[in-house]
PDB file of C-alpha atoms in Angstrom:
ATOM      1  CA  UNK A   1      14.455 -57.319  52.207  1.00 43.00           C
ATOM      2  CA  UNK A   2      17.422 -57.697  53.638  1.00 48.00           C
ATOM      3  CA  UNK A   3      15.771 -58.215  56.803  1.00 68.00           C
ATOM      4  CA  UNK A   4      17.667 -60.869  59.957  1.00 73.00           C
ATOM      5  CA  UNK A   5      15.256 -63.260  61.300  1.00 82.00           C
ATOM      6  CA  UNK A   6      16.737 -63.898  65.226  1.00 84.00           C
ATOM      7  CA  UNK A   7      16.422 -67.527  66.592  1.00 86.00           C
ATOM      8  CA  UNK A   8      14.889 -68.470  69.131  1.00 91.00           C
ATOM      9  CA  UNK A   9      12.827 -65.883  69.740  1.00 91.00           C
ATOM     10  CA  UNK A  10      12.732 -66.289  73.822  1.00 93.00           C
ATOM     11  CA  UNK A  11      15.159 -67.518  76.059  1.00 95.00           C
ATOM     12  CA  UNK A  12      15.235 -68.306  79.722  1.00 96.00           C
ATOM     13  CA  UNK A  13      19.046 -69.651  81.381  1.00 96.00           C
ATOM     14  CA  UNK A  14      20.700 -69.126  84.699  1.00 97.00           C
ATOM     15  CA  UNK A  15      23.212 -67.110  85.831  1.00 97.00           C
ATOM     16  CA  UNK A  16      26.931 -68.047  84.650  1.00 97.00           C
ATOM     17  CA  UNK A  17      25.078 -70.841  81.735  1.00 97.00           C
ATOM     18  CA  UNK A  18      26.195 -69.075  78.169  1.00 97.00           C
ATOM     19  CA  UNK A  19      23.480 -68.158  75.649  1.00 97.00           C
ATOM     20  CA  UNK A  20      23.226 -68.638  72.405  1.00 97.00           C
ATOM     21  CA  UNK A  21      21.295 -66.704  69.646  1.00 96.00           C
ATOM     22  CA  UNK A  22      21.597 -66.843  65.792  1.00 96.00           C
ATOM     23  CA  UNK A  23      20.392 -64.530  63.177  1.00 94.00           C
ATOM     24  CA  UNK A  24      19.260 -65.682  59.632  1.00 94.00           C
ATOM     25  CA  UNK A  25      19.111 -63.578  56.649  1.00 92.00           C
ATOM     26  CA  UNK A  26      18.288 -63.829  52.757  1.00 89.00           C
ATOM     27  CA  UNK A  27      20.402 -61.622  50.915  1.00 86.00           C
ATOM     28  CA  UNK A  28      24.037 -60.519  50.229  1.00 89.00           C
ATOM     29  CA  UNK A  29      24.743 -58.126  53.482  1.00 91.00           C
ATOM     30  CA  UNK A  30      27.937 -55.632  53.536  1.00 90.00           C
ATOM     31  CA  UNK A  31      27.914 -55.519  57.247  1.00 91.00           C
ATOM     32  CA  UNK A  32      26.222 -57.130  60.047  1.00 93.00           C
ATOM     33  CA  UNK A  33      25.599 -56.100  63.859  1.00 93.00           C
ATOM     34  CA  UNK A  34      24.199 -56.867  66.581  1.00 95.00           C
ATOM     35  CA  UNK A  35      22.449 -54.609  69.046  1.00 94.00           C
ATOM     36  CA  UNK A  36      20.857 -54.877  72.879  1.00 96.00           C
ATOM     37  CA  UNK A  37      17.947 -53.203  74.280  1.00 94.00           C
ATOM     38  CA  UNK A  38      16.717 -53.296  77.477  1.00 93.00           C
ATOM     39  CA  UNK A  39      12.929 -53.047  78.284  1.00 88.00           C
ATOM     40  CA  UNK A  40      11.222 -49.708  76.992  1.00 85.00           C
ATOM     41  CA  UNK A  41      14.863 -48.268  76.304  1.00 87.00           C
ATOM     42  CA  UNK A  42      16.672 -47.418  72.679  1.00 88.00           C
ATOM     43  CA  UNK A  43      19.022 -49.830  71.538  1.00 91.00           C
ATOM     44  CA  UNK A  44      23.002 -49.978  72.362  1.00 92.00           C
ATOM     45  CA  UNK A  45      25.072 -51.200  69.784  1.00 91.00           C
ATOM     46  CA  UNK A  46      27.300 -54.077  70.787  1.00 95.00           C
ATOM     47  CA  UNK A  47      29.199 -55.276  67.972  1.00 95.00           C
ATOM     48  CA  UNK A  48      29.680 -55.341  64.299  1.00 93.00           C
ATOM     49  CA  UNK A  49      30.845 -57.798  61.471  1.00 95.00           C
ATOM     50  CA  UNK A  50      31.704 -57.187  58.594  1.00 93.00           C
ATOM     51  CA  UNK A  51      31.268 -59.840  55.399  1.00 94.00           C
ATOM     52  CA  UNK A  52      34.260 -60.851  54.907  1.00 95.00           C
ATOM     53  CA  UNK A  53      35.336 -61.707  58.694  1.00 96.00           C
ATOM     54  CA  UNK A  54      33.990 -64.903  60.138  1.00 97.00           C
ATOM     55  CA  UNK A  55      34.768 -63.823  63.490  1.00 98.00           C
ATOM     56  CA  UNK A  56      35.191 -61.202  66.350  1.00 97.00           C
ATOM     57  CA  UNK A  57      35.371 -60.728  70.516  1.00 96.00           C
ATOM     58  CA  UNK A  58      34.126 -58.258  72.602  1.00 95.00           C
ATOM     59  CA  UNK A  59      34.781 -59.158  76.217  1.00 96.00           C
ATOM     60  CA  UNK A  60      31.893 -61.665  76.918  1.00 97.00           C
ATOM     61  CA  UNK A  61      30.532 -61.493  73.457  1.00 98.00           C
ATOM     62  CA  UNK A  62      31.483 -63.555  70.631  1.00 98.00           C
ATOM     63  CA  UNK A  63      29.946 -63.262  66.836  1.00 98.00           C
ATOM     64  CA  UNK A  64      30.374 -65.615  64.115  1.00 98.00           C
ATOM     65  CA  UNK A  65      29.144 -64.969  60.441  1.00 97.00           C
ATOM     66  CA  UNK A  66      28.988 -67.495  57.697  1.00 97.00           C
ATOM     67  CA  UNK A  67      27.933 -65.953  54.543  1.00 95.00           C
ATOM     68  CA  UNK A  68      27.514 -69.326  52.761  1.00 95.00           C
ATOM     69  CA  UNK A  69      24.833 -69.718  55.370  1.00 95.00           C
ATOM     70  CA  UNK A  70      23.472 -66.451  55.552  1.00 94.00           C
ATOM     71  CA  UNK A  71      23.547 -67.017  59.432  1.00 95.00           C
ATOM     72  CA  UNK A  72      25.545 -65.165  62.099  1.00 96.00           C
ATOM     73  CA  UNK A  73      25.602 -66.165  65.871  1.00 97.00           C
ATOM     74  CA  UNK A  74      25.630 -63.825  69.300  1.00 97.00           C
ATOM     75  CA  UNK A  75      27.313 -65.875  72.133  1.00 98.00           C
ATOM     76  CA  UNK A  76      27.442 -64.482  75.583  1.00 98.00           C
ATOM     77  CA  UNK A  77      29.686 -66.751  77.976  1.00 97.00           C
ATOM     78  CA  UNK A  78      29.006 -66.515  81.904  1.00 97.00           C
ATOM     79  CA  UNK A  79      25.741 -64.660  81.293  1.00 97.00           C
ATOM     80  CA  UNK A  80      24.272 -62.190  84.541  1.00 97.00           C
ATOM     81  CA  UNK A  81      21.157 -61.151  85.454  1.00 97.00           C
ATOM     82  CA  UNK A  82      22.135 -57.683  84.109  1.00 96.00           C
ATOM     83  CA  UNK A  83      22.526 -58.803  80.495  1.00 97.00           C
ATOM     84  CA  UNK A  84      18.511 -59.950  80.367  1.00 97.00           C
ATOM     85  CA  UNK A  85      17.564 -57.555  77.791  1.00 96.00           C
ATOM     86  CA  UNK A  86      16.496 -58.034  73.864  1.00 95.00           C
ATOM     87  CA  UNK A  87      18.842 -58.465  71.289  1.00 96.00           C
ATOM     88  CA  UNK A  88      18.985 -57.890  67.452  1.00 94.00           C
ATOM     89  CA  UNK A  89      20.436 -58.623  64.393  1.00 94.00           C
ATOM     90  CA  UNK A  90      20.912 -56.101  61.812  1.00 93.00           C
ATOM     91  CA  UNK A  91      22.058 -56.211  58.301  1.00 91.00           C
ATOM     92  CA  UNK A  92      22.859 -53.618  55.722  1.00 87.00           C
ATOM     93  CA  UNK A  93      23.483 -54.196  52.094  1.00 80.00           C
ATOM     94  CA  UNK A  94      22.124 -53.359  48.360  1.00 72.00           C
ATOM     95  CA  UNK A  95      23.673 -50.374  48.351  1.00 75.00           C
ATOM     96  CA  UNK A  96      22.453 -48.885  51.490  1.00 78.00           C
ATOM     97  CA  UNK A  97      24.271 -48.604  54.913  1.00 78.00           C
ATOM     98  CA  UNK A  98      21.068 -48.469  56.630  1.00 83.00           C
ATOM     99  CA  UNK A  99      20.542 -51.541  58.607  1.00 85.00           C
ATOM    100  CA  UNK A 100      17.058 -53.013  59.479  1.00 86.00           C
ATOM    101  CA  UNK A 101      16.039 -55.235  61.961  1.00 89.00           C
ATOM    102  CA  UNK A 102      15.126 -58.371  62.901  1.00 87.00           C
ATOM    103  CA  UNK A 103      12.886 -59.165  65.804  1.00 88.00           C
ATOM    104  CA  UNK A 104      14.683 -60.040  68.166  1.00 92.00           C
ATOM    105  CA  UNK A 105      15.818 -62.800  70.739  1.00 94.00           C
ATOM    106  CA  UNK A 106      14.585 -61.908  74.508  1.00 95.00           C
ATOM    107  CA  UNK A 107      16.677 -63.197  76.785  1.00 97.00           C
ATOM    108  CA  UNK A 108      16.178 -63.820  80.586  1.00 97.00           C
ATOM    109  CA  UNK A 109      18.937 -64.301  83.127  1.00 97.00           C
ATOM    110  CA  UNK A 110      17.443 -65.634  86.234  1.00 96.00           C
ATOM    111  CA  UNK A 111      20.153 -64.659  88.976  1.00 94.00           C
TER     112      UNK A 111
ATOM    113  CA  UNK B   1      30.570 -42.902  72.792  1.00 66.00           C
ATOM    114  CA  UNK B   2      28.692 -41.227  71.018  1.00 78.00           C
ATOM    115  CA  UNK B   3      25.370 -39.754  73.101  1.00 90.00           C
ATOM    116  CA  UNK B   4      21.830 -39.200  71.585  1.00 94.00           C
ATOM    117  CA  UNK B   5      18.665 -37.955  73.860  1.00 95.00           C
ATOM    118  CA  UNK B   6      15.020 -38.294  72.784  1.00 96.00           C
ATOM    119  CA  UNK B   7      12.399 -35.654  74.144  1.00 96.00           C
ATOM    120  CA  UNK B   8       9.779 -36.343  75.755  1.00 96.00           C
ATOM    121  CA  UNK B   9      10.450 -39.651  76.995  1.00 95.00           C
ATOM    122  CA  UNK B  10       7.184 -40.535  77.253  1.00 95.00           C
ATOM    123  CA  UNK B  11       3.571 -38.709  76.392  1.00 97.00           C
ATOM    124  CA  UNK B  12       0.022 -39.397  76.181  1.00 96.00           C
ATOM    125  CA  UNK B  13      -2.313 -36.884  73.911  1.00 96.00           C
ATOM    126  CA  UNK B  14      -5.799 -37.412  73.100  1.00 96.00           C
ATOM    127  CA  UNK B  15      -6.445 -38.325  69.707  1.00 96.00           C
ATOM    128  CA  UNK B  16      -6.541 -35.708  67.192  1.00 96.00           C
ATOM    129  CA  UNK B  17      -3.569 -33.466  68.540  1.00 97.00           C
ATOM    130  CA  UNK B  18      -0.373 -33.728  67.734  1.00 97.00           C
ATOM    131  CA  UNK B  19       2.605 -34.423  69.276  1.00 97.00           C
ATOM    132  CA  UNK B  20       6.313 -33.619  68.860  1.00 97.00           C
ATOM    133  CA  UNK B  21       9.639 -35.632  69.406  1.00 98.00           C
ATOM    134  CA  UNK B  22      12.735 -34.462  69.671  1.00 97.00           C
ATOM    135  CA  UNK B  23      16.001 -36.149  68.328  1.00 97.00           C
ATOM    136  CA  UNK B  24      19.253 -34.743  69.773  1.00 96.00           C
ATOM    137  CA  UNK B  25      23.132 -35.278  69.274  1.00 93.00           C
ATOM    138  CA  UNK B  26      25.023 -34.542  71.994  1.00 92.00           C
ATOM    139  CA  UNK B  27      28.359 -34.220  71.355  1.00 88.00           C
ATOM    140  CA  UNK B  28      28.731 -34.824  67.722  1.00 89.00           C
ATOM    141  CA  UNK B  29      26.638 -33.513  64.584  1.00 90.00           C
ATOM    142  CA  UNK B  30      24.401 -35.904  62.708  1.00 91.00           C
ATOM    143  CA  UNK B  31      23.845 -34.845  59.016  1.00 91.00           C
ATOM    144  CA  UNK B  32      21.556 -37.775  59.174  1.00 93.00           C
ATOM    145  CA  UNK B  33      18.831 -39.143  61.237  1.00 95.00           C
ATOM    146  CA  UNK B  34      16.883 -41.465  61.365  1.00 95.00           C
ATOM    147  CA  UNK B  35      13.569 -42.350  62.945  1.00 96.00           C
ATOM    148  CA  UNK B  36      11.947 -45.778  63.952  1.00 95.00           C
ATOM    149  CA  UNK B  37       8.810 -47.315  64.999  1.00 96.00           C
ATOM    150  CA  UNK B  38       8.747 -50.252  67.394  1.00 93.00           C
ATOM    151  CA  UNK B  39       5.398 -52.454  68.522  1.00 88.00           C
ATOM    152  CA  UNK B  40       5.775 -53.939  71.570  1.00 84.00           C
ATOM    153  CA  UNK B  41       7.973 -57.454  71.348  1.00 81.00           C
ATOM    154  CA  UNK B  42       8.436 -56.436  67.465  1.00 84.00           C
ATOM    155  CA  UNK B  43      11.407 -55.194  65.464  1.00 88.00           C
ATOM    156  CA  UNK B  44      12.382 -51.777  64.785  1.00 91.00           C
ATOM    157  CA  UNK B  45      10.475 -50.374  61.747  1.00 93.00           C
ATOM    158  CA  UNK B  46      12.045 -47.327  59.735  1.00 93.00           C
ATOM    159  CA  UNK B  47       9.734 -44.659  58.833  1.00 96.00           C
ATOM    160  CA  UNK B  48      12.265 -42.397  57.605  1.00 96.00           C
ATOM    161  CA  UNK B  49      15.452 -40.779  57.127  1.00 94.00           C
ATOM    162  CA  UNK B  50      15.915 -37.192  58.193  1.00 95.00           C
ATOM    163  CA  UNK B  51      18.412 -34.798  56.320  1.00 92.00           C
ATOM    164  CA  UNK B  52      19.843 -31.787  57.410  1.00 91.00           C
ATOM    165  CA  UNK B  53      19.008 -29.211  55.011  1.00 89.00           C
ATOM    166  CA  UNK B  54      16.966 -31.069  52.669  1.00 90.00           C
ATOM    167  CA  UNK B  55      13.478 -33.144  52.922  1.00 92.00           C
ATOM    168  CA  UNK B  56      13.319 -36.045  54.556  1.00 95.00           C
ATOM    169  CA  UNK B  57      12.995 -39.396  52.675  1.00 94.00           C
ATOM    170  CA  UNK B  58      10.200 -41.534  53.904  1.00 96.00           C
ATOM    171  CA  UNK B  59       9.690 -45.176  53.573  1.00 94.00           C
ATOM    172  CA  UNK B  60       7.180 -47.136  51.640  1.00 94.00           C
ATOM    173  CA  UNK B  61       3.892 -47.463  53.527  1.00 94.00           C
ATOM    174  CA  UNK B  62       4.734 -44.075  55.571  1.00 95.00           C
ATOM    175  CA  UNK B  63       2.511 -40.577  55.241  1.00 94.00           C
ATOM    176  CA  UNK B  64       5.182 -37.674  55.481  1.00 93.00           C
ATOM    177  CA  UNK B  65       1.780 -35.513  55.773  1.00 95.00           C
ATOM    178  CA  UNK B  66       1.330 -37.559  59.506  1.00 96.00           C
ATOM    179  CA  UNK B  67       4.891 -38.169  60.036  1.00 97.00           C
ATOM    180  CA  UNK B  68       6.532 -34.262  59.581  1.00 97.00           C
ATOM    181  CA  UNK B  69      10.226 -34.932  59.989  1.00 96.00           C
ATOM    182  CA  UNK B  70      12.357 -31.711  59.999  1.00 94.00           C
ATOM    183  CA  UNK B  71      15.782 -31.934  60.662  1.00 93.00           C
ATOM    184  CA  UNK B  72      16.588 -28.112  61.763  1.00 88.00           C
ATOM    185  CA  UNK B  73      20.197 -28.198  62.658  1.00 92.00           C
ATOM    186  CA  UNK B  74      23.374 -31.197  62.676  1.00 92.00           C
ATOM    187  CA  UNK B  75      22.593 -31.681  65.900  1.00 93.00           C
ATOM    188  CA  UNK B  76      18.578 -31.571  66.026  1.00 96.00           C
ATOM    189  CA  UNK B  77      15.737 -33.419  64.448  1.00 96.00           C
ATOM    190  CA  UNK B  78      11.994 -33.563  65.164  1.00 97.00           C
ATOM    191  CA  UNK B  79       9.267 -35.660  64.189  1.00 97.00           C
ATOM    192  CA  UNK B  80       5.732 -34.220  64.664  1.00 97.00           C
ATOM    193  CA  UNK B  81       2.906 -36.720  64.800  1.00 97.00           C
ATOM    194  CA  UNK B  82      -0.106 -34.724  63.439  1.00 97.00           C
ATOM    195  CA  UNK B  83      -3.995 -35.261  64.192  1.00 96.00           C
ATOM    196  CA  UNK B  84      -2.505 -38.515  66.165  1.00 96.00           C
ATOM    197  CA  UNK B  85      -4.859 -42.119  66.768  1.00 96.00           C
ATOM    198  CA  UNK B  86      -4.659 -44.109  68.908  1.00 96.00           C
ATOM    199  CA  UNK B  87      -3.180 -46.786  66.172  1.00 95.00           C
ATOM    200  CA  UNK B  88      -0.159 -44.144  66.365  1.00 96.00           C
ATOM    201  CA  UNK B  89       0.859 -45.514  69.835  1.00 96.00           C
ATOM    202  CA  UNK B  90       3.576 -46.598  69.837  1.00 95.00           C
ATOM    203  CA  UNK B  91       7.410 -46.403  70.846  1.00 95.00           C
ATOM    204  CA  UNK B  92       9.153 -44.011  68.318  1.00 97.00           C
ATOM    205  CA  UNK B  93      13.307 -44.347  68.277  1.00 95.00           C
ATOM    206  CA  UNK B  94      15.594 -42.354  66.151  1.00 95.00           C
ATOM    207  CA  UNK B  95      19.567 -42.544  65.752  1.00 93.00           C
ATOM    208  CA  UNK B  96      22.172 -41.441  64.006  1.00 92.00           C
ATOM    209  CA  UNK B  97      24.939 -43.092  62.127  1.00 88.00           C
ATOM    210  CA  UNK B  98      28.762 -42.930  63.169  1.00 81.00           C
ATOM    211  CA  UNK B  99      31.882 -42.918  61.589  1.00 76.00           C
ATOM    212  CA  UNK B 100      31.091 -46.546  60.620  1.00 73.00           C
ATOM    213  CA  UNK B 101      27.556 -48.353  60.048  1.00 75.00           C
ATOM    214  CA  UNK B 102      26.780 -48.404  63.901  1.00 82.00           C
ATOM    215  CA  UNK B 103      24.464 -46.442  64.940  1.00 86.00           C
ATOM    216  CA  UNK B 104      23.758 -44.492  68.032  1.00 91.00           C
ATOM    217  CA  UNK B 105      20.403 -44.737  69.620  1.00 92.00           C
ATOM    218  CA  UNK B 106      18.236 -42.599  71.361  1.00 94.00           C
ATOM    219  CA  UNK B 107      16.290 -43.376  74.674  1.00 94.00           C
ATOM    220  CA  UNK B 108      12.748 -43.849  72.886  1.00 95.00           C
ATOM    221  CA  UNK B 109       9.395 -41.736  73.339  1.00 96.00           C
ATOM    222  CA  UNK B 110       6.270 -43.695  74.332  1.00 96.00           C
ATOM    223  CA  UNK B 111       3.435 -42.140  72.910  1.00 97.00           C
ATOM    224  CA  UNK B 112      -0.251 -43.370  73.983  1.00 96.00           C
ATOM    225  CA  UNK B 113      -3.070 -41.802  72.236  1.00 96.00           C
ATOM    226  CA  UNK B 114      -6.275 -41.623  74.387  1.00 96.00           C
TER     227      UNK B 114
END
């Protein structure tokens, strides 16, 4: 399975602290993203990385991949109350472009 | 970006009805589908991929005789939940795939079985 395990599974930080969440997985991946969803609401995708870049921006968001370690990492810098939501990994590979899921990180911003 | 919209958003039906969920692209067409199942605090589980044109492919584990995918146009795809349980509440998500490996989600349909 080429499934992403996220890490930790719950997180609580003020407002303006950065958050941290990482994403493990067990096989060779093509592609990996990350998505947000907030409570009882479909996902929005955020960003995507592919295997061979260790690296990319969006605005507050930073992702790093390391495919030795089978790990990437979702940073979010000056977090806000807005951005509490759940967020997850997703990996496709093996052939298929279809990416599954981990289970998530749920993050809380307290304002 | 790209826009998908889920109908209903949410519905309860007593058990042994069933119930159907629309999948819609807004403003682009979606040869492909595809449909998920989400417990509460879990991951996103695919049941199946929806084809325009052709029958839909169903993952391991999933009954396409409970689960009736039918994709009728590029732009519309519906998943019937037949003689539903109440072990068939749940939230139900589909998407469709853009130019690259994103994919664009719907809202979500909460469906409670009484």
């Amino acid at each position: 399975s080429q499934q992403g395990e996220e890490d930790p599974q719950a997180l609580s930080i003020q407002e303006g602290e950065n958050a941290t969440m990482n994403c493990s997985y067990k096989t060779s991946i093509n592609n990996l993203q990350w998505y947000r969803q907030n409570s009882g609401r479909g996902l929005v995708h955020l960003i995507l990385i592919r295997s061979n870049e260790r690296e990319k921006h969006s605005g507050r968001l930073r992702v790093t991949l390391d495919t030795s370690k089978k790990s990437s990492s979702l940073l979010i810098t000056a977090s806000r109350a807005a951005d509490t939501a759940s967020y997850f990994c997703a990996t496709d590979g093996g052939g298929s472009y279809i990416p599954t899921f981990g289970r998530g990180t749920s993050l809380i911003v307290h304002p | 970006g790209a826009v998908v919209s889920q109908h209903p958003s949410w519905v309860i039906c007593k058990s042994g009805t069933s119930v159907k969920i629309e999948c819609r692209s807004l403003d682009f067409q979606a040869t492909t589908m595809f449909w998920y199942r989400q417990f509460p605090k879990q991951s996103l589980m695919l049941m199946a991929t929806s084809n325009e044109g052709s029958k839909a492919t169903y993952e391991q584990g999933v009954e396409k005789d409970k689960f009736l995918i039918n994709h009728a146009s590029l732009t519309l795809s519906t998943l019937t939940v037949t003689s539903a349980h109440p072990e068939d509440s749940s939230f139900y998500i589909c998407s469709a795939p853009g130019l690259a490996v994103e994919q664009y989600f719907g809202p979500g349909t909460r469906l409670t079985v009484t």
